[in-house]
Amino acid sequence: MMAADGTIRHDWGIDEIVVLHNLPLLELVGRANAVHRMHHDPNKVQKASLLSIKTGGCPEDCAYCPQSAHHREVDLTRDRLMDPESVVAMAATAKAAGVERFCMGAAWRQVRDGREFDAVLSMVEGVRALGMEACVTLGMLKPHQAERLAAAGLTAYNHNLDTSPEFYGQIITTRTYQDRLDTLATVRSFGIDLCCGGIIGMGETIRDRASMLHILARMEPHPESVPINALVPVEGTPLAKRPAIDPLELVRMVATARLVMPASMVRLSAGRSNLNREAQILCLVAGANSVFYGDTLLTTPNAGIGEDAELFAAIGELECGHVSASAA
């Protein structure tokens, strides 16, 4: 196995990544922390906020997602697209709380031209005018739509792979893996940063996890942002009965992502609400340098703001404006 020494590489093999993932935990975390310090300020954790700007009714059949129209037993209120003024006002409130990156998600299969997309462009422009990073997740999009998002000042586009190509068909059947890769290529071609990661705890194997990281780590350049999510089971979805993962599995995934994508922002995302303070800190030590800040991630619970205040106090508040929190 070639050394995971902080060098930016795009030639990772799946077997190499499996070996890294399965290192003794203290060795893995130690290596990841050393690499993290080479490329990032270890005392900076970016805060991001995630808002569902259009909720429910999505035609995709993602097995984990309560917003899918296929999962009729889910108790979820469908909401129309929010108006730009309200969204920008919420972004301003988030900024006042120390948030640097404002993420907006719409439960769409793909972007459609018209009044609603124009409204999203206004949201992006409004968030950027506040001096914040702006990220959206809107499903698949066409080149001219990516071009308009770039012109509006969009910082990043979130479009997760979710899992490995091998396991993908057991989670989603309404969109192919290649559809996702094509969307990422379209976004990249217009100079927009990629926010792309996945979810663990859906029944996949360790090799599936490594395979997903392999896809990301072979991109040139690597995605600027890599959210690592743990499944949050929701009643009414096909994965509702999946057991919660051991928190150390999330630590391992964060550390492995850090080793194979040294310069990327690794975002500790969904599932953080199920971690105690110490497990969250261990994820930060292992290379996570962004967290979502706020009580809700789209439609699932997140760590509360009060809990986060205690977390940041415990780690030294790392220069208030520099301890911040994040996709998707």
mmCIF file of N, CA and C in Angstrom, residues 19 74 87 92 109-110 119 132 144 186 208 220 225 238 242 252 260:
data_model
loop_
_atom_site.group_PDB
_atom_site.id
_atom_site.type_symbol
_atom_site.label_atom_id
_atom_site.label_comp_id
_atom_site.label_asym_id
_atom_site.label_seq_id
_atom_site.Cartn_x
_atom_site.Cartn_y
_atom_site.Cartn_z
ATOM 1 N N VAL A 19 -7.880 -1.131 3.283
ATOM 2 C CA VAL A 19 -6.801 -1.337 4.250
ATOM 3 C C VAL A 19 -6.703 -0.156 5.207
ATOM 4 N N VAL A 74 -44.932 7.922 5.202
ATOM 5 C CA VAL A 74 -44.159 8.926 5.930
ATOM 6 C C VAL A 74 -45.059 10.090 6.320
ATOM 7 N N VAL A 87 -36.114 33.330 2.656
ATOM 8 C CA VAL A 87 -34.889 32.530 2.706
ATOM 9 C C VAL A 87 -33.685 33.403 3.047
ATOM 10 N N ALA A 92 -29.607 35.522 6.928
ATOM 11 C CA ALA A 92 -29.043 36.619 7.727
ATOM 12 C C ALA A 92 -29.045 36.263 9.206
ATOM 13 N N ARG A 109 -36.439 16.237 -8.653
ATOM 14 C CA ARG A 109 -35.645 15.254 -9.390
ATOM 15 C C ARG A 109 -34.617 15.969 -10.269
ATOM 16 N N GLN A 110 -35.062 17.094 -10.846
ATOM 17 C CA GLN A 110 -34.195 17.861 -11.722
ATOM 18 C C GLN A 110 -34.669 19.306 -11.756
ATOM 19 N N ALA A 119 -36.475 31.955 -8.852
ATOM 20 C CA ALA A 119 -36.521 32.280 -7.425
ATOM 21 C C ALA A 119 -35.287 31.736 -6.703
ATOM 22 N N MET A 132 -21.875 35.384 2.600
ATOM 23 C CA MET A 132 -21.848 33.976 2.978
ATOM 24 C C MET A 132 -21.592 33.103 1.750
ATOM 25 N N HIS A 144 -26.964 24.826 -19.255
ATOM 26 C CA HIS A 144 -27.346 26.240 -19.199
ATOM 27 C C HIS A 144 -27.842 26.627 -17.808
ATOM 28 N N THR A 186 -21.196 18.277 -15.073
ATOM 29 C CA THR A 186 -21.797 19.518 -15.561
ATOM 30 C C THR A 186 -21.504 20.669 -14.609
ATOM 31 N N ASP A 208 -18.143 -1.424 0.087
ATOM 32 C CA ASP A 208 -19.004 -0.431 -0.549
ATOM 33 C C ASP A 208 -18.604 0.981 -0.129
ATOM 34 N N GLU A 220 -10.562 14.523 -10.446
ATOM 35 C CA GLU A 220 -9.518 15.548 -10.530
ATOM 36 C C GLU A 220 -10.150 16.885 -10.887
ATOM 37 N N SER A 225 -15.818 19.662 -1.114
ATOM 38 C CA SER A 225 -16.609 19.410 0.092
ATOM 39 C C SER A 225 -17.115 17.977 0.051
ATOM 40 N N PRO A 238 -38.300 2.645 3.494
ATOM 41 C CA PRO A 238 -37.850 1.256 3.478
ATOM 42 C C PRO A 238 -36.720 0.951 4.454
ATOM 43 N N ARG A 242 -33.551 -0.019 10.023
ATOM 44 C CA ARG A 242 -32.114 -0.233 10.068
ATOM 45 C C ARG A 242 -31.576 0.174 11.440
ATOM 46 N N ARG A 252 -14.352 6.239 11.674
ATOM 47 C CA ARG A 252 -13.501 5.579 10.671
ATOM 48 C C ARG A 252 -13.741 6.157 9.272
ATOM 49 N N VAL A 260 -7.689 10.091 2.083
ATOM 50 C CA VAL A 260 -7.667 9.969 0.622
ATOM 51 C C VAL A 260 -8.005 11.275 -0.085
#
